[in-house]
Short mmCIF file of C-alpha atoms and ligand atoms in Angstrom, two decimals:
data_model
loop_
_atom_site.label_atom_id
_atom_site.label_comp_id
_atom_site.label_asym_id
_atom_site.label_seq_id
_atom_site.Cartn_x
_atom_site.Cartn_y
_atom_site.Cartn_z
CA MET A 1 -2.55 -13.24 -18.71
CA ASN A 2 -2.99 -16.97 -19.29
CA ARG A 3 -1.35 -19.34 -16.84
CA PRO A 4 2.28 -19.50 -18.04
CA LEU A 5 3.70 -22.52 -19.81
CA VAL A 6 7.47 -23.04 -19.89
CA ILE A 7 8.75 -25.80 -22.16
CA GLY A 8 12.35 -27.00 -22.30
CA ASN A 9 13.27 -28.35 -25.75
CA TRP A 10 16.42 -30.41 -25.23
CA LYS A 11 16.81 -30.91 -29.00
CA MET A 12 19.43 -33.59 -29.84
CA ASN A 13 21.25 -33.22 -26.53
CA LEU A 14 21.65 -35.50 -23.49
CA ASP A 15 21.72 -39.30 -23.64
CA TYR A 16 19.34 -41.18 -21.36
CA VAL A 17 21.74 -41.18 -18.42
CA GLU A 18 22.27 -37.43 -18.67
CA ALA A 19 18.53 -36.93 -19.19
CA VAL A 20 17.72 -38.85 -16.00
CA HIS A 21 20.27 -36.77 -14.12
CA LEU A 22 18.81 -33.47 -15.33
CA THR A 23 15.26 -34.64 -14.53
CA GLN A 24 16.32 -35.55 -10.99
CA GLN A 25 17.96 -32.14 -10.56
CA ILE A 26 14.78 -30.43 -11.76
CA GLY A 27 12.82 -32.56 -9.30
CA VAL A 28 14.97 -31.51 -6.34
CA ILE A 29 14.61 -27.81 -7.15
CA VAL A 30 10.84 -27.81 -7.80
CA LYS A 31 10.24 -29.79 -4.62
CA ASN A 32 12.12 -27.19 -2.58
CA LYS A 33 10.47 -24.28 -4.37
CA PRO A 34 7.25 -25.31 -6.13
CA LEU A 35 6.20 -23.21 -9.11
CA GLU A 36 2.48 -23.58 -8.58
CA HIS A 37 1.57 -20.86 -11.07
CA VAL A 38 3.46 -22.37 -14.03
CA ASP A 39 3.00 -25.44 -16.23
CA LEU A 40 6.45 -26.96 -16.81
CA VAL A 41 7.24 -29.37 -19.66
CA VAL A 42 10.52 -31.07 -20.60
CA VAL A 43 10.99 -32.33 -24.15
CA PRO A 44 13.82 -34.88 -24.37
CA PRO A 45 15.03 -36.81 -27.42
CA PHE A 46 12.80 -39.82 -28.20
CA VAL A 47 15.22 -42.38 -26.77
CA ASP A 48 15.23 -40.62 -23.37
CA ILE A 49 11.47 -40.30 -22.95
CA ARG A 50 10.83 -43.61 -21.20
CA SER A 51 13.60 -42.98 -18.66
CA VAL A 52 12.49 -39.40 -18.04
CA THR A 53 8.82 -40.31 -17.53
CA SER A 54 9.86 -43.08 -15.12
CA VAL A 55 11.74 -40.57 -12.97
CA VAL A 56 8.94 -38.00 -13.19
CA GLU A 57 6.34 -40.58 -12.14
CA SER A 58 8.32 -42.36 -9.43
CA GLU A 59 9.55 -39.13 -7.84
CA ARG A 60 6.24 -37.28 -8.46
CA ILE A 61 7.91 -34.31 -10.11
CA ALA A 62 5.51 -31.57 -11.21
CA VAL A 63 6.51 -31.51 -14.89
CA ASP A 64 4.94 -32.98 -18.01
CA VAL A 65 6.99 -34.79 -20.63
CA GLY A 66 6.79 -33.89 -24.32
CA ALA A 67 8.24 -35.00 -27.65
CA GLN A 68 10.02 -32.97 -30.31
CA HIS A 69 8.20 -34.37 -33.32
CA ALA A 70 5.83 -37.14 -34.41
CA SER A 71 4.87 -38.89 -37.61
CA VAL A 72 1.66 -38.02 -39.45
CA HIS A 73 1.08 -41.79 -39.72
CA ASP A 74 -0.19 -44.03 -36.96
CA ALA A 75 1.71 -47.22 -37.86
CA GLY A 76 3.25 -49.11 -40.75
CA ALA A 77 6.19 -48.98 -43.14
CA HIS A 78 7.73 -45.64 -42.11
CA THR A 79 11.31 -46.48 -41.16
CA GLY A 80 12.72 -44.13 -38.56
CA GLU A 81 9.41 -42.54 -37.64
CA ILE A 82 7.60 -42.51 -34.28
CA SER A 83 3.80 -42.27 -34.03
CA VAL A 84 1.69 -40.14 -31.73
CA SER A 85 0.06 -43.22 -30.22
CA MET A 86 3.49 -44.68 -29.35
CA LEU A 87 4.36 -41.44 -27.59
CA GLN A 88 1.04 -41.33 -25.83
CA ARG A 89 1.72 -44.82 -24.42
CA LEU A 90 4.80 -43.28 -22.81
CA ASN A 91 2.58 -40.64 -21.19
CA VAL A 92 3.74 -37.87 -23.51
CA LYS A 93 1.31 -34.97 -23.11
CA TRP A 94 2.83 -32.39 -25.48
CA ILE A 95 4.35 -32.62 -28.97
CA LEU A 96 6.20 -29.86 -30.82
CA VAL A 97 4.89 -29.46 -34.35
CA GLY A 98 6.80 -27.75 -37.15
CA HIS A 99 9.85 -26.57 -35.25
CA SER A 100 11.90 -24.39 -37.61
CA GLU A 101 14.77 -26.89 -37.48
CA ARG A 102 12.46 -29.60 -38.81
CA ARG A 103 10.99 -27.26 -41.41
CA ALA A 104 14.43 -26.16 -42.62
CA MET A 105 16.51 -29.35 -42.30
CA TYR A 106 13.96 -32.14 -42.72
CA ALA A 107 11.74 -30.69 -45.43
CA MET A 108 8.69 -30.30 -43.24
CA THR A 109 6.29 -28.36 -45.45
CA ASP A 110 3.29 -26.35 -44.26
CA GLU A 111 1.12 -29.21 -45.46
CA VAL A 112 2.97 -31.79 -43.38
CA VAL A 113 2.86 -29.43 -40.41
CA ALA A 114 -0.93 -29.22 -40.75
CA GLN A 115 -1.25 -33.01 -41.01
CA THR A 116 1.03 -33.58 -38.04
CA LEU A 117 -0.89 -31.10 -35.91
CA ARG A 118 -4.11 -32.99 -36.66
CA ALA A 119 -2.47 -36.35 -35.93
CA VAL A 120 -1.39 -35.00 -32.53
CA VAL A 121 -4.62 -33.37 -31.35
CA ARG A 122 -6.81 -36.23 -32.60
CA GLN A 123 -5.11 -38.40 -29.99
CA GLY A 124 -5.85 -35.82 -27.31
CA VAL A 125 -2.22 -34.70 -27.05
CA HIS A 126 -1.31 -31.00 -26.83
CA ALA A 127 0.29 -29.62 -30.01
CA VAL A 128 2.81 -26.78 -29.78
CA LEU A 129 2.71 -25.22 -33.23
CA CYS A 130 6.01 -23.46 -33.97
CA VAL A 131 6.02 -20.47 -36.31
CA GLY A 132 8.56 -17.77 -37.11
CA GLU A 133 10.37 -15.98 -39.88
CA GLU A 134 13.97 -16.05 -41.13
CA LEU A 135 16.12 -12.94 -40.91
CA ASP A 136 15.71 -11.90 -44.55
CA VAL A 137 11.92 -11.95 -44.19
CA ARG A 138 12.14 -9.70 -41.11
CA ARG A 139 14.56 -7.34 -42.92
CA ASP A 140 12.06 -7.04 -45.76
CA ASP A 141 9.31 -6.32 -43.23
CA GLY A 142 7.44 -9.43 -44.29
CA HIS A 143 7.35 -11.14 -40.87
CA LEU A 144 3.70 -10.50 -40.03
CA ASP A 145 2.46 -11.82 -43.38
CA PHE A 146 4.84 -14.77 -43.18
CA VAL A 147 3.58 -15.86 -39.77
CA THR A 148 -0.04 -15.25 -40.81
CA ALA A 149 0.45 -17.66 -43.70
CA GLN A 150 2.03 -20.28 -41.43
CA LEU A 151 -0.86 -20.00 -38.96
CA HIS A 152 -3.50 -20.25 -41.68
CA ALA A 153 -1.78 -23.24 -43.29
CA ALA A 154 -1.66 -25.12 -39.99
CA LEU A 155 -4.90 -24.13 -38.29
CA GLU A 156 -7.53 -23.28 -40.88
CA GLY A 157 -10.50 -25.62 -40.65
CA LEU A 158 -9.33 -27.31 -37.46
CA ASP A 159 -12.30 -29.00 -35.82
CA GLU A 160 -13.64 -27.03 -32.89
CA LYS A 161 -13.17 -29.86 -30.42
CA TRP A 162 -9.40 -29.95 -30.96
CA ARG A 163 -8.78 -26.22 -30.62
CA PRO A 164 -8.19 -26.23 -26.82
CA LEU A 165 -5.19 -28.52 -27.43
CA VAL A 166 -3.30 -25.96 -29.52
CA THR A 167 -0.49 -23.74 -28.22
CA ILE A 168 1.40 -21.40 -30.56
CA ALA A 169 5.13 -20.75 -30.16
CA TYR A 170 6.64 -17.77 -31.98
CA GLU A 171 10.29 -18.56 -32.63
CA PRO A 172 11.99 -16.15 -35.03
CA VAL A 173 14.64 -18.29 -36.72
CA TRP A 174 17.27 -15.58 -36.37
CA ALA A 175 16.89 -15.60 -32.57
CA ILE A 176 17.31 -19.37 -32.10
CA GLY A 177 20.62 -20.34 -30.54
CA THR A 178 22.19 -17.02 -31.56
CA GLY A 179 21.96 -14.98 -28.38
CA LEU A 180 20.01 -12.42 -30.46
CA THR A 181 16.79 -12.36 -28.45
CA ALA A 182 13.98 -10.46 -30.15
CA THR A 183 13.28 -7.15 -28.41
CA THR A 184 10.26 -6.92 -26.14
CA GLU A 185 8.62 -4.57 -28.71
CA GLN A 186 9.19 -7.08 -31.53
CA VAL A 187 7.78 -9.85 -29.36
CA ARG A 188 4.78 -7.78 -28.24
CA ASP A 189 3.90 -6.75 -31.82
CA MET A 190 4.11 -10.34 -33.03
CA THR A 191 2.28 -11.75 -30.01
CA GLU A 192 -0.61 -9.32 -30.56
CA HIS A 193 -0.63 -10.17 -34.25
CA ILE A 194 -0.67 -13.91 -33.56
CA ARG A 195 -3.52 -13.49 -31.07
CA ALA A 196 -5.55 -11.58 -33.66
CA VAL A 197 -4.93 -14.16 -36.39
CA ALA A 198 -5.68 -17.00 -33.94
CA ALA A 199 -8.92 -15.29 -32.92
CA SER A 200 -9.94 -14.99 -36.58
CA LEU A 201 -9.45 -18.77 -36.78
CA SER A 202 -11.52 -19.24 -33.58
CA LEU A 203 -8.41 -20.02 -31.55
CA GLY A 204 -8.41 -16.86 -29.47
CA GLU A 205 -7.83 -18.80 -26.24
CA ALA A 206 -4.56 -20.41 -27.40
CA ARG A 207 -1.49 -19.66 -25.33
CA VAL A 208 1.23 -17.81 -27.25
CA LEU A 209 4.83 -18.59 -26.29
CA TYR A 210 8.11 -17.04 -27.36
CA GLY A 211 11.30 -18.94 -28.13
CA GLY A 212 14.76 -17.76 -29.19
CA SER A 213 17.67 -17.19 -26.80
CA VAL A 214 15.43 -16.94 -23.74
CA ASN A 215 17.37 -16.89 -20.47
CA ALA A 216 16.89 -16.08 -16.80
CA ASP A 217 17.72 -12.41 -17.42
CA ASN A 218 15.31 -11.65 -20.25
CA ALA A 219 12.36 -13.88 -19.28
CA ALA A 220 10.56 -11.46 -16.96
CA SER A 221 10.56 -8.54 -19.42
CA LEU A 222 9.51 -10.80 -22.30
CA ILE A 223 6.45 -11.75 -20.27
CA SER A 224 5.56 -8.37 -18.82
CA GLU A 225 6.42 -6.22 -21.87
CA GLY A 226 6.37 -8.83 -24.63
CA ARG A 227 3.03 -10.15 -23.25
CA VAL A 228 3.76 -13.79 -23.96
CA ASP A 229 2.17 -16.65 -22.03
CA GLY A 230 5.47 -18.45 -21.54
CA PHE A 231 8.46 -19.83 -23.38
CA LEU A 232 9.90 -22.54 -25.56
CA VAL A 233 13.46 -22.70 -24.27
CA GLY A 234 16.41 -24.39 -25.99
CA GLY A 235 19.94 -23.96 -24.65
CA ALA A 236 18.96 -22.63 -21.23
CA SER A 237 16.76 -25.70 -20.62
CA LEU A 238 19.79 -28.01 -20.53
CA LYS A 239 20.66 -26.92 -16.99
CA ALA A 240 18.15 -27.28 -14.16
CA ASP A 241 18.96 -23.95 -12.53
CA SER A 242 18.72 -21.82 -15.69
CA PHE A 243 15.54 -23.60 -16.84
CA LEU A 244 13.86 -23.15 -13.50
CA ALA A 245 15.01 -19.55 -13.16
CA ILE A 246 12.98 -18.91 -16.32
CA GLY A 247 10.08 -20.81 -14.76
CA GLN A 248 10.44 -18.72 -11.61
CA ALA A 249 10.34 -15.46 -13.61
CA ALA A 250 7.13 -16.61 -15.30
CA HIS A 251 5.71 -17.69 -11.94
CA ASP A 252 6.48 -14.33 -10.31
CA CYS A 253 4.99 -12.34 -13.20
CA TYR A 254 1.79 -14.37 -13.00
CA ALA A 255 1.62 -14.06 -9.26
CA GLY A 256 2.05 -10.28 -9.62
CA LYS A 257 5.41 -10.17 -7.89
CA ARG A 258 7.10 -8.30 -10.77
P1 LIG B 1 17.43 -21.37 -27.89
O1 LIG B 1 16.72 -21.07 -26.60
O2 LIG B 1 18.67 -22.21 -27.70
O3 LIG B 1 17.64 -20.15 -28.71
O4 LIG B 1 16.44 -22.34 -28.74
C1 LIG B 1 15.14 -21.95 -28.96
C2 LIG B 1 14.40 -23.09 -29.56
O5 LIG B 1 14.56 -23.40 -30.72
C3 LIG B 1 13.47 -23.83 -28.70
O6 LIG B 1 12.67 -24.67 -29.43
#
């Protein structure tokens, strides 16, 4: 098992005051009970990042800060966009690339996903490539082929030196925010498939996360039976105790306590 990675994607929730409050709560809990076997990342909305990194740095909280998206461009006339280098200046270490909500609602094509991933890793920032099928694809038994195509589109030809910066998150669209967590068998089959495809693209070392209605109750079995290396958590990351309970489950699995 790779060292677990647990990422909280706050999506478009929490203004900067609320974000600071949540970060401080996370800080109190991890100081009392350090999760030394887990890498923790919080991913606030852009406008919260500066405040969150200030708290993390001044209070020396053992979490990294990420961003939910970035532009493929580095600067210029791109109204409303934020570049990777701007995020890096804020000490952002991780950027989500191709989240299904961006693919579906903001017309992020496979091609743009591939360009964004390159823009991220070229700056030395970790890219979390999100893949996953819609419900109709799964019903038609096309999920493995669908995810294979997404992985190829994003990762084929990626320069060797950037490969260690790639993490893959499997997030079946039908499991996001629905309470319909994929079963551990579904997750294990897809995780093994993703590892095989990644290996064929010389990315066999990449961590493979699962996202979609993860909570404190299902996290341990998703790791031990689903064989994932961690999670991309949405709703349950908006509260310090539920987010860190997921982190604790990952920690205990890695430390062999479950
Ligand atoms: P939920 O955990 O709310 O289902 O969201 C998953 C997700 O999309 C994380 O990126």
